[in-house]
XYZ file of C-alpha atoms in Angstrom:
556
model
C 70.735 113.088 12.405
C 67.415 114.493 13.462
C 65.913 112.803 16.718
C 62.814 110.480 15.953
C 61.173 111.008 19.019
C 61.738 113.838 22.145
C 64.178 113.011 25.175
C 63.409 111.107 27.970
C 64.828 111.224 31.527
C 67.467 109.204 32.020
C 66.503 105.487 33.328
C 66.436 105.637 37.006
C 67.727 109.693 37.199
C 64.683 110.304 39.775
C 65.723 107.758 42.336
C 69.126 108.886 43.130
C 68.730 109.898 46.936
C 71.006 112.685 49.053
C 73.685 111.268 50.346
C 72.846 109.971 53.638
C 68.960 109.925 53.589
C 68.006 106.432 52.267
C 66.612 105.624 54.795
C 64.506 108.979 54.944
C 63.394 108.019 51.742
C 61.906 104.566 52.773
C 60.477 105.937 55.652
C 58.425 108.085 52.998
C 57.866 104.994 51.370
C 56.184 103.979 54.219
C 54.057 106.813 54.682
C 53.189 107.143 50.941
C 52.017 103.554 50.903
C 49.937 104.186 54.427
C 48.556 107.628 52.268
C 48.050 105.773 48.886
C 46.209 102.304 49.985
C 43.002 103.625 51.299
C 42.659 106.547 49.405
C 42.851 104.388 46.644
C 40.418 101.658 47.981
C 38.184 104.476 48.180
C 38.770 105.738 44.368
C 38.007 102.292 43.271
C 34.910 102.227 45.308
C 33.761 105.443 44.034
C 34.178 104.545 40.492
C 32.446 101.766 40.678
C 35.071 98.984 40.237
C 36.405 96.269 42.299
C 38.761 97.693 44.900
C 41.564 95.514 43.655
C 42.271 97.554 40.908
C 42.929 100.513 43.097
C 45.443 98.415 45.171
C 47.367 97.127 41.558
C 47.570 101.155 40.709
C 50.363 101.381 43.521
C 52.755 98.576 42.511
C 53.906 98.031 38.731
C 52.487 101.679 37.533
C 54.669 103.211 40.499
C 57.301 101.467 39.944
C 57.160 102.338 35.870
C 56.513 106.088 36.516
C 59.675 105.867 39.361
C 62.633 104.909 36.630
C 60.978 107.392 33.810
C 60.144 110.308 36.005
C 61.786 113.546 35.593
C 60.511 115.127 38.434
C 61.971 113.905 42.162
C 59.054 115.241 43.676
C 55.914 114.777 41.465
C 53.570 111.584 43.524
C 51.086 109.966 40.521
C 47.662 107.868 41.653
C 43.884 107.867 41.112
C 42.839 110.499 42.393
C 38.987 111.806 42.388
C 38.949 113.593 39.270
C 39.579 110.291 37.393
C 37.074 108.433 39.985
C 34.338 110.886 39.224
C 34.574 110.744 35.228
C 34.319 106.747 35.888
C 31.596 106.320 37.985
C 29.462 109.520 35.349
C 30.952 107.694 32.201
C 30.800 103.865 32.580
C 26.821 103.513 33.303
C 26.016 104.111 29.870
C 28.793 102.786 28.097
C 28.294 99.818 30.135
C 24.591 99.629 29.234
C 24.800 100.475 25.441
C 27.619 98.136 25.426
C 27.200 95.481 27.647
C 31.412 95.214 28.371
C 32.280 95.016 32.658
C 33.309 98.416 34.173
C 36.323 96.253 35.021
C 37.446 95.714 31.610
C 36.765 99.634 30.640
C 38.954 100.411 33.403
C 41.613 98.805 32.206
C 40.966 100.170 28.164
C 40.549 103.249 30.052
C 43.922 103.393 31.608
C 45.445 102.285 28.321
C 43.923 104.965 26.185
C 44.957 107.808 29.010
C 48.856 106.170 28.632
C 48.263 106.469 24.946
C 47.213 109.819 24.963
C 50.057 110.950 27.371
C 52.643 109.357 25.275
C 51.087 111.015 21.967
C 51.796 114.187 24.099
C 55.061 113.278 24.425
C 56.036 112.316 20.616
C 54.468 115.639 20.172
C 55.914 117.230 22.660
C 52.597 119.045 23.740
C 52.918 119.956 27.584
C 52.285 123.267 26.294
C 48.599 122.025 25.923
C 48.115 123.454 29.822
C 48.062 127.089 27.873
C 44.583 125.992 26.465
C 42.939 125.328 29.885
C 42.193 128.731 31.467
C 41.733 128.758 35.155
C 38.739 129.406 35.482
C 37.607 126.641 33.042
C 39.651 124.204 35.397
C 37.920 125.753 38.875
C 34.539 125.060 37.350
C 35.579 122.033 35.282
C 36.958 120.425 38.197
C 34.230 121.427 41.169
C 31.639 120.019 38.777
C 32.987 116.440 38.624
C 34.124 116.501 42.650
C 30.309 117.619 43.293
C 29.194 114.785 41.108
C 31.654 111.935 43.035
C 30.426 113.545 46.631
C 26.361 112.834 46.170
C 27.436 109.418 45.203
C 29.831 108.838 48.200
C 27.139 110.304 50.876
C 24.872 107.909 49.175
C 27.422 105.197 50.419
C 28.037 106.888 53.910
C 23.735 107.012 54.413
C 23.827 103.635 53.330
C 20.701 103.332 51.162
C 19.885 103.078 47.481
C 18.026 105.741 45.044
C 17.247 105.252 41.837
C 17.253 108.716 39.795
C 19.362 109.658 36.588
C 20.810 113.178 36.847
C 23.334 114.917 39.399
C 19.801 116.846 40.610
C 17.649 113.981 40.751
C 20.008 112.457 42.507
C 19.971 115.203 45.211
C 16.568 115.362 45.632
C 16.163 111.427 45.725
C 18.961 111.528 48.393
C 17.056 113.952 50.643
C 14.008 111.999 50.098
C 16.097 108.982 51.640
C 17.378 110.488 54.877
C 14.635 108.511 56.617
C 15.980 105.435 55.370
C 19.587 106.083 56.191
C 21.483 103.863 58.389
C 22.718 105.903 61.556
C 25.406 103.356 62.158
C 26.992 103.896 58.850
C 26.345 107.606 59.154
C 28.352 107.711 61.978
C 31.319 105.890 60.569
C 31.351 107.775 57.820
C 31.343 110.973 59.078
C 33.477 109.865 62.156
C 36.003 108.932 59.393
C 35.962 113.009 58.031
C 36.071 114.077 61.212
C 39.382 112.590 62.007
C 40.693 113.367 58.650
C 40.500 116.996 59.736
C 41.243 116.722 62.773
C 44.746 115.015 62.923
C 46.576 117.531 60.504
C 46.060 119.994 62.925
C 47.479 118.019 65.870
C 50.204 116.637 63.141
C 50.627 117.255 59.668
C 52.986 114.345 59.509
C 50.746 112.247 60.994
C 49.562 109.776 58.356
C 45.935 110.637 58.902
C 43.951 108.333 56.063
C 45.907 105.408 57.418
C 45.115 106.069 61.407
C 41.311 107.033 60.678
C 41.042 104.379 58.462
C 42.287 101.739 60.919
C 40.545 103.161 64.132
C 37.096 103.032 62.042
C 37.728 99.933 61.308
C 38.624 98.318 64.633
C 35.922 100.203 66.149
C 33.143 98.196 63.701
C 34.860 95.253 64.386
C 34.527 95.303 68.281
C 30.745 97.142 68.666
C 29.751 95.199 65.047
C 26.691 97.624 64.724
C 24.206 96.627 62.074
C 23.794 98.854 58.896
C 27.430 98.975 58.494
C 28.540 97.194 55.096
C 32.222 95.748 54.273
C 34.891 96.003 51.698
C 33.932 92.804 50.850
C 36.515 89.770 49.245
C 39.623 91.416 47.900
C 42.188 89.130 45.751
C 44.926 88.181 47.472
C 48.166 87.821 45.243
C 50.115 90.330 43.088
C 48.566 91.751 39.948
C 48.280 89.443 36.930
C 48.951 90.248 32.691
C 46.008 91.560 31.547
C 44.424 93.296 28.179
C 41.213 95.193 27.200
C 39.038 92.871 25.107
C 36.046 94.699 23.621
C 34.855 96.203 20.061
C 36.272 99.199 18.626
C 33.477 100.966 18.834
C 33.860 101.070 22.663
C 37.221 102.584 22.499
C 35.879 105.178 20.841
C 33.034 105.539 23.449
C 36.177 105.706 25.850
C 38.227 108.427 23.733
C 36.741 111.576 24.929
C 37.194 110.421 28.483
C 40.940 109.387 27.851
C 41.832 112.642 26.445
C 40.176 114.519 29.494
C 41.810 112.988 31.697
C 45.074 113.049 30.359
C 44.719 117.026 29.664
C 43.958 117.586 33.202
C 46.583 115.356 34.219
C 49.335 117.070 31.867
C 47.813 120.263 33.217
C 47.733 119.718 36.903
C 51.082 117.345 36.718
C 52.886 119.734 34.913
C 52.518 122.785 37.444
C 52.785 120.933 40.356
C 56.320 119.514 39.424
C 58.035 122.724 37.809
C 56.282 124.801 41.231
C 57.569 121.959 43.219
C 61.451 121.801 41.417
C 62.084 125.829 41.449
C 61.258 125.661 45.218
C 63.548 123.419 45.637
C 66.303 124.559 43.251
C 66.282 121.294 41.137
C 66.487 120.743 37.372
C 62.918 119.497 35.619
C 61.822 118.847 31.937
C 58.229 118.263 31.544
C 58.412 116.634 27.760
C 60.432 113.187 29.279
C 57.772 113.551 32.548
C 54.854 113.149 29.701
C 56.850 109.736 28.936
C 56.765 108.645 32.589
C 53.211 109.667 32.994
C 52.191 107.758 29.801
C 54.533 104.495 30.242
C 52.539 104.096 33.840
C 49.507 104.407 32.524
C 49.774 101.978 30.313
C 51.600 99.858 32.947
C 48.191 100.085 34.835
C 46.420 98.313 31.856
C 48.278 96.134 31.820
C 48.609 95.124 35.310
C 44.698 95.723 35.877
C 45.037 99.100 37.219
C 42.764 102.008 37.133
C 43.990 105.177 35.550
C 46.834 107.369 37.515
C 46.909 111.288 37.107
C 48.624 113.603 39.592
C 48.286 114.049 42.958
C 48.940 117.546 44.629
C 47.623 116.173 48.277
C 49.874 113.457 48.325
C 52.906 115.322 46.724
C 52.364 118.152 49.084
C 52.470 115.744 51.964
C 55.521 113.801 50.715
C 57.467 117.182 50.164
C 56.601 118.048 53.526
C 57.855 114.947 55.210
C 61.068 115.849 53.432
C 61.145 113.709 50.132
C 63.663 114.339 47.762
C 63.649 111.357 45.356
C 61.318 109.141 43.797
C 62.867 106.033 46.396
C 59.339 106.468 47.973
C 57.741 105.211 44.840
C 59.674 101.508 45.226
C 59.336 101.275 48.731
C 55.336 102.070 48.414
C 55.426 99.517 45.994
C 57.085 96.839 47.941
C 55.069 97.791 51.551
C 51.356 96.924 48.937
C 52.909 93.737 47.626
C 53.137 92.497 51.244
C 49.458 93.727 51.586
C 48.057 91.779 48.670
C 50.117 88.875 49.495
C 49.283 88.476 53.451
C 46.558 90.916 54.315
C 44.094 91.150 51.641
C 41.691 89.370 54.614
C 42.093 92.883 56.958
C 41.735 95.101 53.912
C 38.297 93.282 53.560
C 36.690 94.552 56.649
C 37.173 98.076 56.378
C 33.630 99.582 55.937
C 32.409 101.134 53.029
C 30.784 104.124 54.893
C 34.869 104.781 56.107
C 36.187 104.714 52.301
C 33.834 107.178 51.409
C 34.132 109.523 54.023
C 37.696 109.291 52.463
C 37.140 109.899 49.234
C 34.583 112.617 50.299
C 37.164 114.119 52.536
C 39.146 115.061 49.745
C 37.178 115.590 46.968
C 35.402 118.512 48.946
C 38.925 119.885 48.957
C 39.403 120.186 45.430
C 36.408 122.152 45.378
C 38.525 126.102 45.294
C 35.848 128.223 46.808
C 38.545 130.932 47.367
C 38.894 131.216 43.831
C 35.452 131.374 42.901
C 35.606 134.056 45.015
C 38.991 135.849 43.481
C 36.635 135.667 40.257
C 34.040 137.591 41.561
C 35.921 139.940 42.716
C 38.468 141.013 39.767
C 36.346 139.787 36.855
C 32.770 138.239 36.808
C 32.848 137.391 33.511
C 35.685 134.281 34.952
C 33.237 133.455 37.601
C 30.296 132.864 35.334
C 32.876 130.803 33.217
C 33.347 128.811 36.153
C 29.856 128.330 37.167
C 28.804 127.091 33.548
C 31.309 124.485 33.442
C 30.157 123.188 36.633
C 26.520 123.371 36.099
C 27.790 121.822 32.521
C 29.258 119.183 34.261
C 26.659 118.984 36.360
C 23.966 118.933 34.197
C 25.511 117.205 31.006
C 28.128 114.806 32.923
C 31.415 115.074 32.460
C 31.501 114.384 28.518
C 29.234 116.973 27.928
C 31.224 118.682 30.523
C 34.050 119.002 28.650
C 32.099 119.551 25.038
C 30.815 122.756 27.334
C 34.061 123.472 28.493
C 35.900 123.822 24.863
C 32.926 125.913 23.864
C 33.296 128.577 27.033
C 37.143 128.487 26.384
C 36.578 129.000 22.716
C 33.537 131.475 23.143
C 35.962 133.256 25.992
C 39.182 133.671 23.592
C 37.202 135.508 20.416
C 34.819 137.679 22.879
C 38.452 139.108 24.056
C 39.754 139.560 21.204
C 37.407 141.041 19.302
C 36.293 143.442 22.241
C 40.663 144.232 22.561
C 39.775 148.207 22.526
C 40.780 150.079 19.764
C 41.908 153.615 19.404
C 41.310 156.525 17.044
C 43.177 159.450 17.189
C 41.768 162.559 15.333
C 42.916 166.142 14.679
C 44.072 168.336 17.476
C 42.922 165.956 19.870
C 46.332 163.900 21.022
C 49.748 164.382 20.419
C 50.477 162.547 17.143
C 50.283 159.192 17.157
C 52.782 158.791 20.028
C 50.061 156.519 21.952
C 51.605 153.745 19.068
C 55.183 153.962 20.274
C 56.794 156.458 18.600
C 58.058 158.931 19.836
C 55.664 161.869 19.595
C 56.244 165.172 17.089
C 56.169 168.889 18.561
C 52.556 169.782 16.685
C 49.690 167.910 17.594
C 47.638 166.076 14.780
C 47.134 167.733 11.331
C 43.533 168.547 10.565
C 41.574 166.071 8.258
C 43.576 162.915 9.144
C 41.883 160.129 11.191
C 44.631 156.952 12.475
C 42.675 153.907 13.391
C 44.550 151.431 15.448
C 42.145 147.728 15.756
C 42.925 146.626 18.735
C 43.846 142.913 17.780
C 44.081 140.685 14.638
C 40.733 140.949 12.058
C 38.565 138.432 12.290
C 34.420 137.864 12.136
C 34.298 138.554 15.669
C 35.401 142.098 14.834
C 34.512 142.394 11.286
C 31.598 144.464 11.665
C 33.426 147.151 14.380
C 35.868 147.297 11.455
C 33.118 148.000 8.343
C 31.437 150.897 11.293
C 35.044 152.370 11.574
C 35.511 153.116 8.022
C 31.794 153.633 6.909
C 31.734 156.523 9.804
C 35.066 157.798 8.445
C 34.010 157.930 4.747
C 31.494 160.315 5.831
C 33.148 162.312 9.004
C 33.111 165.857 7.810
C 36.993 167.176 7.130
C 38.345 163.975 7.161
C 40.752 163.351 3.763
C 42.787 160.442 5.077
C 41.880 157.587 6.841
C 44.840 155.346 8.615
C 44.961 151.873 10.148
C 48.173 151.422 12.227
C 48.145 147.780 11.837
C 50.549 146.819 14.989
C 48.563 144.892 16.275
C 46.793 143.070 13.610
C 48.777 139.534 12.804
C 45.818 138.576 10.855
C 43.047 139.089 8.345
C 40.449 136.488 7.842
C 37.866 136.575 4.629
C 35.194 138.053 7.091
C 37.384 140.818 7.391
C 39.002 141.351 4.785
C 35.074 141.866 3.093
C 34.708 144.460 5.870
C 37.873 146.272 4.832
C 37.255 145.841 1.213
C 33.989 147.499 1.565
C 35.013 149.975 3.822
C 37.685 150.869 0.985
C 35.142 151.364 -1.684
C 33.286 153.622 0.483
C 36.591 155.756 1.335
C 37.550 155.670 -2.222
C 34.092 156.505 -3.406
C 33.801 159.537 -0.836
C 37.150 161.123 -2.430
C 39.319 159.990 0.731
C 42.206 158.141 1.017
C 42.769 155.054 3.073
C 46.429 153.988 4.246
C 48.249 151.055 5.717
C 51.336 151.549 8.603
C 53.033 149.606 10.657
C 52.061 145.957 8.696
C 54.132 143.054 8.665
C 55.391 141.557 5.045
C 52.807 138.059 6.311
C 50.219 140.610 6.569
C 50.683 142.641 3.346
C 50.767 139.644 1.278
C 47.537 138.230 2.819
C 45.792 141.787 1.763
C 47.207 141.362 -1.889
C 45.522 138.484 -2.224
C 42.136 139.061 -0.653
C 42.813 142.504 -3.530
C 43.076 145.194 -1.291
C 45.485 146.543 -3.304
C 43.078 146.703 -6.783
C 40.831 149.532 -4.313
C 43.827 151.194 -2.990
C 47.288 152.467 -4.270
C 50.929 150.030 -3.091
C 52.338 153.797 -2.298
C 49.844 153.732 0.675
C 51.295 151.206 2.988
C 53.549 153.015 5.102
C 56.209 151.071 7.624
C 55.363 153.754 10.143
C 52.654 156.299 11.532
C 55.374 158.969 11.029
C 55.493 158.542 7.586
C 51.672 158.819 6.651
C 51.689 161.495 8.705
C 54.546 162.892 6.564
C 52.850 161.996 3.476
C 49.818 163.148 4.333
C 50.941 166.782 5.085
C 53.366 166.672 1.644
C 49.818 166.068 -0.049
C 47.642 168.580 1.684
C 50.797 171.100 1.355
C 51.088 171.614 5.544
């Protein structure tokens, strides 16, 4: 009986630890929880939503993704990719709509779980073969400048009023004046000691000890110009669904699907990099399950969205993690926040959280490979660049709108420039530059082999109708052949080209010949009634054997 829907990991299969390091694993527990807390404080903040639904994100969804995961090594959160397409996205929803960020956080982190688990049933983690790098670089630089002018906003302490990532900019220069030193010097204190204390100690959990010296610090001086967390609920995370028209789930949509591409795309590398370094089995289609089943635990718990974190995986695999154990016991070490020490979590300034969250979205930001694209291939740095400025510019949605276009535009401009090569007489050995094995004489005289350089298409359509226009009228040539190895394709476009091209051949007293197509290929040119201009006899299964037919004809 056919399976319904794809595999998932077995229940629980992630948690297993090595014999003997349990208590490792809790200690990573420990230090994921002291790593996840402010960081995700700081997300929250950032996107523009009470801070209590970035606490909620690591308990129930952690514990969800824990017993589904496939991967033992894979750590899931907000992170600031999802942060900055909430805090771009929501003001306008929220205006044209009138519905609380809070509640399209929590339709947001439904439709992302949706989305992943649609993956899943389809079993589309190949989808990460449609995001080129250099779409991602620029993609993802865009949205981590966007979340950085709003978090040195918070750090400067003052408020602008301008629409637009460059209004913005220039509003927040015009407010330097205005900022408050005090919070200035918290919040760049805070990324000061974030970059510091890796290099004293990379297992030093640095978020966790800048975070609480900051804080202490306020707390004893108490400068002015410094604001506060503010009130955070105390108590575990209660039941909790969407409520708002349909119309704003579809405002939500395109955001959803971003950010479950990314996370499929980032989430998905990550974990198979991180498993074959370590020698350990991984199947992304059940991880797609796990992914999806927390997100949707996050709705329902009043979570913000979760994607993939490669900071906080990188540091967990460096402490030695080799199970998802961690996951629980940062679970369990927040529940004894929320329940006892929401009051502390309170205090911590603002200016602190966003040097956080500025910290690390400045690291996302891969300068080194915007300058690997300038150096092997422009043309992938000025992809980069325009989905940045698109981001920039547009926001994310239209972000991604320019994104798919630049992929999309990127894809036919290399196919249809895929060189192609013409071989004429005397010039090469015969045909051996198509992989066979070349003959003693070189080329007969009058015979012209064509091979495109890719599938037919309109990209190409025209470079096809020049080919065999210029041939119809190329003194000596009597036979005109298209090696068709590489062509897996004809589209109507081209197939007019080659139709035309035909006539012209035909017309001119020359002959035009087919090699080397496949039987999907041959029926596609019946149809578009290639065969009605030229003769069945003249599709050949090799170059060899126009060539042989060719000099039978001209008696060589």
């Amino acid at each position: 009986m056919a399976r319904l829907f794809p595999p998932t990991a077995p229940v629980a299969g992630a948690l297993a630890p090595a014999k003997g390091r349990l208590g490792a694993e809790a200690l990573n527990g420990v230090i994921l929880a002291a790593l996840c807390l402010p960081l995700n404080l700081g997300y929250a903040e950032a996107a523009g939503i009470p801070a209590s639904m970035g606490i909620y994100a690591t308990i129930v969804p952690l514990v969800v993704y824990a017993l589904f995961a496939s991967s033992r090594r894979l750590v899931i959160g907000p992170d600031s990719t999802i942060a900055a397409f909430m805090a771009a996205s929501f003001g306008p929803i929220v205006v044209s709509s009138g519905v609380d960020p809070t509640q399209l956080a929590i339709g947001l982190s439904m439709l992302v779980g949706l989305v992943l688990l649609a993956f899943w049933v389809l079993d589309a983690g190949s989808i990460v073969r449609f995001l080129s790098k250099a779409v991602l670089v620029g993609f993802i630089a865009g949205l981590a400048l966007e979340v950085l002018v709003s978090q040195i906003r918070k750090i400067m302490n003052v408020s602008i009023d301008a629409e637009g990532w460059f209004r913005e900019v220039w509003a927040l220069i015009k407010a330097i004046p205005d900022a408050s030193l005090a919070s200035v010097v918290v919040g760049v204190g805070t990324i000061v000691m974030l970059r510091l204390l890796p290099r004293i100690s990379p297992r030093l959990p640095a978020a966790l000890i800048a975070l609480v010296v900051v804080t202490v610090l306020v707390a004893i001086v108490d400068p002015g110009g410094v604001k506060r967390l503010g009130e955070v609920p105390s108590g575990l995370p209660r039941l909790t669904v969407p409520r708002f028209g349909f119309g704003v789930w579809i405002d939500l949509m395109p955001m959803a699907l971003a950010i479950a591409a990314l996370t499929v795309a980032e989430g998905l590398l990550i974990a198979k990099n991180s498993a074959r370094a370590n020698r350990e089995s991984f199947a992304p289609t059940p991880e797609l399950f796990a992914m999806g089943a927390a997100n949707v635990a996050a709705a329902f718990t009043g979570s913000m969205p979760l994607g993939a974190s490669s900071s906080r995986t990188a540091a967990l695999n460096a402490a030695g993690s080799r199970s998802q154990v961690k996951m629980l016991v940062a679970a369990g070490v927040v529940v004894l926040i929320v329940l006892f020490f929401t009051k502390a979590v309170s205090e911590l300034p603002s200016a602190a959280l966003a040097g956080m969250v500025a910290n690390a979205v400045v690291s996302t930001i891969e300068v080194d490979e915007f300058r690997r694209f300038a150096r092997v291939r422009r043309t992938e740095l000025y992809i980069a660049l325009g989905c940045m400025v698109g981001v920039l510019v547009l926001g994310p949605l239209g972000g991604i709108v320019v994104a798919v276009l630049v992929t999309a535009f990127d894809v036919v401009r290399r196919t249809a420039d895929a060189p192609w090569t013409e071989i004429g007489a005397g010039e090469n050995p015969s045909l051996d530059r198509f992989g066979e094995a070349a003959p003693a004489e070189r080329t007969p005289e009058g015979l012209r082999v064509v091979r495109p350089g890719s599938s037919l298409f309109f990209a190409n359509a025209e470079l096809l109708g020049t080919v065999l226009a210029r041939a119809a009228v190329e003194p000596g040539v009597r036979w005109v052949v298209l090696s068709f190895e590489r062509v897996a394709d004809v589209d109507p476009t081209a197939a007019e080209a080659l139709l035309e091209g035909a006539h012209e051949i035909r017309a001119a007293g020359r002959v035009l010949a087919i090699t080397r197509a496949g039987a999907p290929v041959v029926r596609l040119l019946d149809r578009y009634g290639l065969f009605e201009v030229i003769d069945r006899t003249s599709v050949y299964p090799s170059n060899r054997a126009a060539e042989a037919a060719y000099r039978q004809a001209s008696g060589l």
